[in-house]
Amino acid sequence: MLDGPNTRKLEGVMVAVSNADRVVFPEVGRTKGEVVSYYERIAPRLLVHATGRPLSIRRFPKGLAGAGFFQKNVPDHYPASIERFTVSRSPRSNGSSRARAKKDAKPADVTIYPLVSEPEHLAYLANQGAIELHVTTSRAADLLHPDRIVIDLDPPKGALALVRKAALIARDALGEFGLDSIPVATGSKGYHVVAPIVPSVDLETLGLALQKFGALVAAKFPDELTTAFRIAERGKRVFVDWLRNRPLATVVSPYSLRATPRASVATPFAWSELEVVAPDTFTIDDLDRLLERGDPLAALAETPGDASFFVSKVDDAFDASGLVLEPFDRFRS
DNA sequence: GTATTCT
DNA sequence: AGAATACAACGCATC
DNA sequence: GATGCG
């Protein structure tokens, strides 16, 4: 390919977008070139939420019709300007007695995440076939202290009104514990309710508080919400997926494309728009609109909430409720 | 999409 | 040389 | 013990 519209500047070199005309989203006819272009232009918005956070990507090198896969580790061939951030995985019981016999092909129990910071990083990943970008709720610089709480609301099929109600319940409950929040249309079935916080609480303490939070709201609204892990137990209720806040768990980044037929976009919006914004309202074709809209989540993140206050209030409420935590006691010592 | 390993 | 394969991760539940 | 599932 010669130079032209399908080239990108990367580390001072013009790099061609390969297979720019390949159709990635068959149902709406969007091509790989359009995906790269989307990520270049949305970059200023997206990077606010993704820079400095360990990044996971979901790639579809042959388009949505082909097989896709997640990728965390940075391949050697990624440009040097994409920072690498090493995280030791499964801090298995201190002083793992059993040393790794001989040398394995697998280096060690570490994951080397990419940290993106520039628009061309996103363009590069898009050219690699990345569709979805997922980030952790804490920053690499302070990995053990999340700066966001994400309440993931997962509705049963065709329960739009219900999941809207659930979002309001989550907003009000967070508010009772001192946190302001912003809804995010995930591009899929549900909403995320996101509360930026000062990273003052370690992720396990916060994870336990969120488990309690989920139990509290589900108990208070038993017809609308459930924390039941098993689908059979959920009935026609919205699943409050408190597991989203597990150590190193990831959530889809705001402004990430989704690997859906319509090429939807995960989009933060204002509470006042809840009745007119469905979880999959925004798509790749709304790029200009998205850039015009402003970002209420980025705005709220400038005045993060008090995580310590939240945790103590949740603890108080939980103790007073007489509720008991169900299975999952991974947060115990 | 790219690198590595298999046949 | 061309085909196959890897590219996250994790407990829990179910079979 | 392998597979399903979020």
XYZ file of C-alpha atoms (C1' of nucleotides) in Angstrom:
361
model
C 0.000 0.000 0.000
C 1.104 3.480 -0.763
C 0.746 6.463 1.490
C -2.667 7.972 1.686
C -5.594 8.172 4.017
C -4.719 4.741 5.314
C -1.455 5.677 6.930
C -0.761 6.619 10.528
C 2.127 8.329 12.179
C 3.734 6.088 14.730
C 6.991 6.970 16.366
C 7.835 9.279 13.527
C 7.118 6.738 10.848
C 4.147 6.531 8.587
C 2.685 3.104 9.072
C 0.077 1.758 6.730
C -3.150 0.397 8.099
C -3.282 -3.142 6.876
C -6.452 -4.389 5.254
C -8.189 -1.071 5.849
C -11.127 -2.124 3.711
C -11.722 -5.388 5.501
C -15.260 -5.421 6.868
C -15.067 -5.850 10.626
C -18.746 -5.309 11.457
C -20.652 -7.134 8.710
C -24.109 -6.071 9.870
C -23.366 -2.359 9.585
C -20.553 -2.591 7.066
C -17.916 -0.850 9.148
C -14.335 -1.544 8.097
C -11.039 -1.913 9.884
C -9.986 1.466 8.540
C -13.068 2.997 10.136
C -12.303 1.326 13.442
C -8.764 2.731 13.391
C -10.151 6.127 12.505
C -12.709 5.930 15.309
C -10.046 5.206 17.903
C -7.788 7.969 16.645
C -10.515 10.550 16.910
C -12.061 9.376 20.169
C -8.601 9.094 21.744
C -8.700 12.373 23.685
C -11.886 11.222 25.373
C -10.926 7.606 25.864
C -7.409 8.202 27.132
C -8.747 10.218 30.057
C -10.141 6.944 31.356
C -7.546 4.470 30.115
C -4.153 6.146 30.484
C -2.122 4.679 33.303
C -4.411 1.682 33.750
C -3.403 -1.874 32.873
C -5.143 -2.542 29.588
C -6.729 -5.697 28.268
C -7.935 -5.876 24.703
C -10.340 -8.064 22.821
C -9.117 -8.642 19.301
C -10.906 -9.829 16.179
C -8.183 -9.894 13.516
C -10.617 -11.336 10.986
C -13.594 -9.246 11.984
C -16.532 -10.163 14.174
C -17.309 -13.137 11.973
C -14.016 -14.747 12.875
C -12.698 -15.946 16.187
C -11.813 -13.328 18.758
C -9.590 -13.490 21.800
C -8.548 -11.494 24.824
C -5.009 -10.343 25.192
C -3.280 -8.926 28.220
C 0.419 -9.535 27.800
C 2.263 -7.183 25.484
C 3.761 -8.977 22.480
C 7.387 -8.072 21.794
C 6.506 -6.422 18.514
C 4.373 -3.672 20.061
C 6.008 -0.244 19.651
C 8.459 0.686 22.376
C 6.513 3.833 23.185
C 3.731 1.714 24.688
C 4.785 1.358 28.291
C 4.950 -2.089 29.864
C 3.678 -2.702 33.382
C 4.478 -5.970 35.091
C 2.059 -7.429 37.607
C 2.851 -10.571 39.511
C -0.110 -12.835 39.168
C -1.752 -14.986 41.815
C 0.465 -13.924 44.711
C 0.135 -17.539 45.740
C 0.659 -18.207 49.399
C 3.712 -16.350 50.593
C 6.993 -18.037 49.836
C 5.582 -20.521 47.396
C 7.496 -23.500 48.637
C 7.463 -25.291 45.354
C 9.910 -23.513 43.143
C 9.354 -23.859 39.460
C 11.075 -27.071 38.497
C 13.606 -26.384 35.811
C 12.893 -23.545 33.499
C 9.485 -23.446 31.935
C 8.616 -21.899 28.668
C 6.251 -19.761 30.697
C 8.593 -17.150 32.178
C 6.957 -16.687 35.542
C 3.686 -15.861 37.171
C 3.567 -12.373 35.822
C 1.433 -10.502 33.372
C 2.975 -7.652 31.408
C 0.205 -5.194 30.653
C 0.350 -2.341 28.151
C -0.165 1.195 29.425
C -1.359 3.431 26.625
C -0.988 7.191 26.650
C -1.124 8.462 23.062
C -3.720 8.438 20.285
C -1.347 6.511 18.039
C -1.235 3.735 20.638
C -4.963 3.256 20.175
C -4.601 3.369 16.401
C -1.878 0.754 16.599
C -4.005 -1.562 18.726
C -6.959 -1.066 16.399
C -4.744 -2.033 13.490
C -3.867 -5.151 15.442
C -7.531 -6.006 15.353
C -8.465 -4.712 18.804
C -12.157 -3.897 19.108
C -12.797 -3.720 22.860
C -10.547 -2.059 25.410
C -10.919 -3.059 29.060
C -9.277 -1.374 32.041
C -8.812 -1.986 35.741
C -10.560 0.126 38.384
C -7.219 1.148 39.858
C -4.254 2.865 38.263
C -0.926 1.167 37.760
C 0.709 3.785 39.952
C -1.502 2.711 42.864
C -2.680 -0.716 41.854
C -3.931 -1.754 45.267
C -6.224 1.238 45.756
C -9.066 1.575 43.246
C -10.113 5.068 42.233
C -13.448 3.931 40.866
C -16.359 1.871 42.044
C -18.281 0.171 39.268
C -21.704 -1.271 39.917
C -22.415 -3.594 37.001
C -26.122 -4.056 36.381
C -26.887 -7.088 34.269
C -30.580 -7.345 33.302
C -32.495 -10.345 32.036
C -33.587 -10.226 28.424
C -35.869 -7.399 27.413
C -35.971 -5.653 30.776
C -35.056 -2.137 29.763
C -37.418 -0.372 32.154
C -36.240 -2.613 34.957
C -32.553 -1.990 34.431
C -33.237 1.749 34.337
C -34.964 1.410 37.669
C -32.010 -0.583 38.947
C -29.632 2.163 37.870
C -31.609 4.714 39.859
C -31.631 2.418 42.868
C -27.857 2.065 42.632
C -27.433 5.818 42.259
C -29.592 6.539 45.299
C -27.915 3.872 47.398
C -24.434 5.136 46.536
C -25.690 8.614 47.360
C -26.862 7.481 50.785
C -23.318 6.329 51.442
C -21.856 9.597 50.291
C -20.908 8.888 46.675
C -21.974 10.688 43.524
C -22.073 8.562 40.386
C -22.510 8.639 36.630
C -24.254 6.029 34.489
C -22.474 4.401 31.575
C -24.318 2.802 28.677
C -22.134 -0.269 28.276
C -23.017 -0.865 24.638
C -24.296 -4.255 25.659
C -27.338 -5.166 27.759
C -26.849 -3.190 30.949
C -25.549 -0.062 32.575
C -22.553 0.563 34.741
C -23.021 2.993 37.603
C -19.602 4.495 38.253
C -18.448 6.415 41.302
C -14.988 8.011 41.205
C -13.306 7.797 44.615
C -10.133 8.947 46.284
C -7.902 5.842 46.246
C -7.661 5.571 50.021
C -9.017 2.062 50.556
C -7.303 -1.154 49.539
C -9.066 -3.222 46.946
C -9.924 -6.144 49.200
C -11.570 -3.950 51.788
C -13.444 -2.204 49.034
C -14.408 -5.504 47.439
C -15.904 -6.716 50.695
C -17.778 -3.439 51.148
C -19.193 -3.784 47.665
C -20.339 -7.298 48.360
C -22.169 -5.940 51.399
C -23.495 -3.053 49.339
C -24.919 -5.469 46.790
C -26.542 -7.553 49.510
C -28.063 -4.440 51.087
C -29.643 -3.048 47.933
C -30.841 -6.474 46.817
C -32.481 -6.992 50.216
C -34.124 -3.603 50.048
C -35.412 -4.096 46.494
C -36.016 -7.841 46.253
C -38.348 -7.497 43.278
C -35.862 -5.601 41.144
C -32.389 -6.772 42.191
C -30.521 -9.933 43.010
C -26.954 -10.897 43.800
C -27.591 -14.541 42.934
C -24.672 -15.967 41.024
C -26.777 -18.707 39.500
C -29.013 -17.631 36.668
C -31.790 -19.973 37.720
C -32.138 -18.044 40.975
C -32.332 -14.632 39.404
C -35.768 -14.777 37.888
C -36.791 -11.546 36.255
C -34.453 -9.409 38.295
C -31.345 -7.383 37.575
C -28.091 -9.014 38.647
C -25.900 -6.704 40.714
C -22.507 -7.976 39.671
C -20.366 -6.975 42.627
C -17.615 -9.267 41.334
C -16.615 -6.458 38.976
C -14.522 -5.016 41.769
C -12.358 -8.057 42.370
C -8.576 -7.598 42.378
C -7.431 -6.834 38.850
C -10.868 -7.398 37.412
C -11.528 -5.235 34.407
C -14.444 -3.285 33.006
C -14.961 -2.038 29.507
C -13.359 1.376 29.103
C -15.604 4.370 28.486
C -15.661 5.056 24.724
C -14.501 1.557 23.839
C -16.228 -0.019 20.881
C -18.074 -3.208 21.674
C -17.880 -6.379 19.631
C -21.599 -6.201 18.888
C -23.349 -6.345 15.509
C -24.101 -2.609 15.555
C -20.621 -1.561 16.704
C -21.953 0.031 19.876
C -19.872 2.278 22.108
C -19.616 2.278 25.910
C -20.705 5.817 26.745
C -21.016 7.821 29.967
C -24.103 10.022 30.059
C -26.025 12.293 32.422
C -28.625 10.982 34.835
C -31.128 13.325 33.207
C -30.763 11.289 29.995
C -31.532 7.920 31.533
C -34.971 7.635 29.959
C -33.685 8.351 26.459
C -30.360 6.507 26.545
C -30.533 2.725 26.282
C -27.487 0.570 27.073
C -26.771 0.213 23.359
C -27.858 3.635 22.115
C -24.473 4.872 20.941
C -22.534 3.351 18.056
C -19.441 3.996 15.980
C -21.580 6.236 13.766
C -22.163 8.640 16.672
C -18.517 9.664 16.851
C -19.147 13.336 16.081
C -22.014 13.435 18.553
C -19.873 11.832 21.229
C -17.138 14.400 20.738
C -19.677 17.202 21.063
C -21.426 15.834 24.128
C -18.788 16.292 26.769
C -17.961 13.668 29.358
C -19.883 13.760 32.645
C -17.771 10.935 34.083
C -14.515 12.755 33.453
C -16.086 15.820 35.043
C -17.195 13.954 38.144
C -13.788 12.300 38.454
C -12.360 15.698 39.251
C -14.134 15.614 42.599
C -13.777 11.973 43.656
C -15.800 10.685 46.583
C -14.641 9.586 50.013
C -14.016 5.844 49.819
C -13.252 5.489 53.525
C -16.521 7.128 54.455
C -18.355 4.874 52.003
C -16.828 1.733 53.480
C -17.590 2.667 57.078
C -21.171 3.630 56.279
C -21.724 0.406 54.368
C -20.264 -1.561 57.257
C -22.568 0.185 59.718
C -25.617 -0.394 57.559
C -24.723 -4.003 56.970
C -24.168 -4.708 60.656
C -27.512 -3.101 61.452
C -29.296 -5.069 58.743
C -28.784 -8.493 60.234
C -27.900 -9.798 56.787
C -25.298 -12.500 56.340
C -22.882 -12.745 53.462
C -23.584 -15.691 51.219
C -20.955 -18.069 49.749
C -18.059 -16.300 48.083
C -15.817 -15.476 50.999
C -12.774 -14.840 48.916
C -12.220 -11.569 50.692
C -11.695 -13.245 54.044
C -8.212 -13.841 55.282
C -2.202 -9.666 13.149
C 2.061 -11.559 14.256
C 5.378 -14.812 15.983
C 6.387 -19.364 16.947
C 6.017 -24.211 16.528
C 4.417 -28.285 14.051
C 4.117 -31.311 9.970
C 6.802 -23.874 2.802
C 2.556 -24.004 4.564
C -0.511 -25.315 8.525
C -1.483 -25.090 13.200
C -1.447 -22.679 17.321
C -1.213 -18.999 20.964
C -2.673 -14.671 22.312
C -6.990 -13.829 29.974
C -8.335 -15.929 34.008
C -10.900 -17.907 37.832
C -13.991 -19.784 41.174
C -17.816 -22.135 41.274
C -21.319 -25.282 39.706
C -22.750 -28.877 36.993
C -22.324 -32.957 34.565
C -11.840 -34.292 35.995
C -13.660 -31.738 32.067
C -16.774 -28.272 30.761
C -19.932 -24.106 31.351
C -20.530 -19.435 32.864
C -20.252 -14.732 34.098
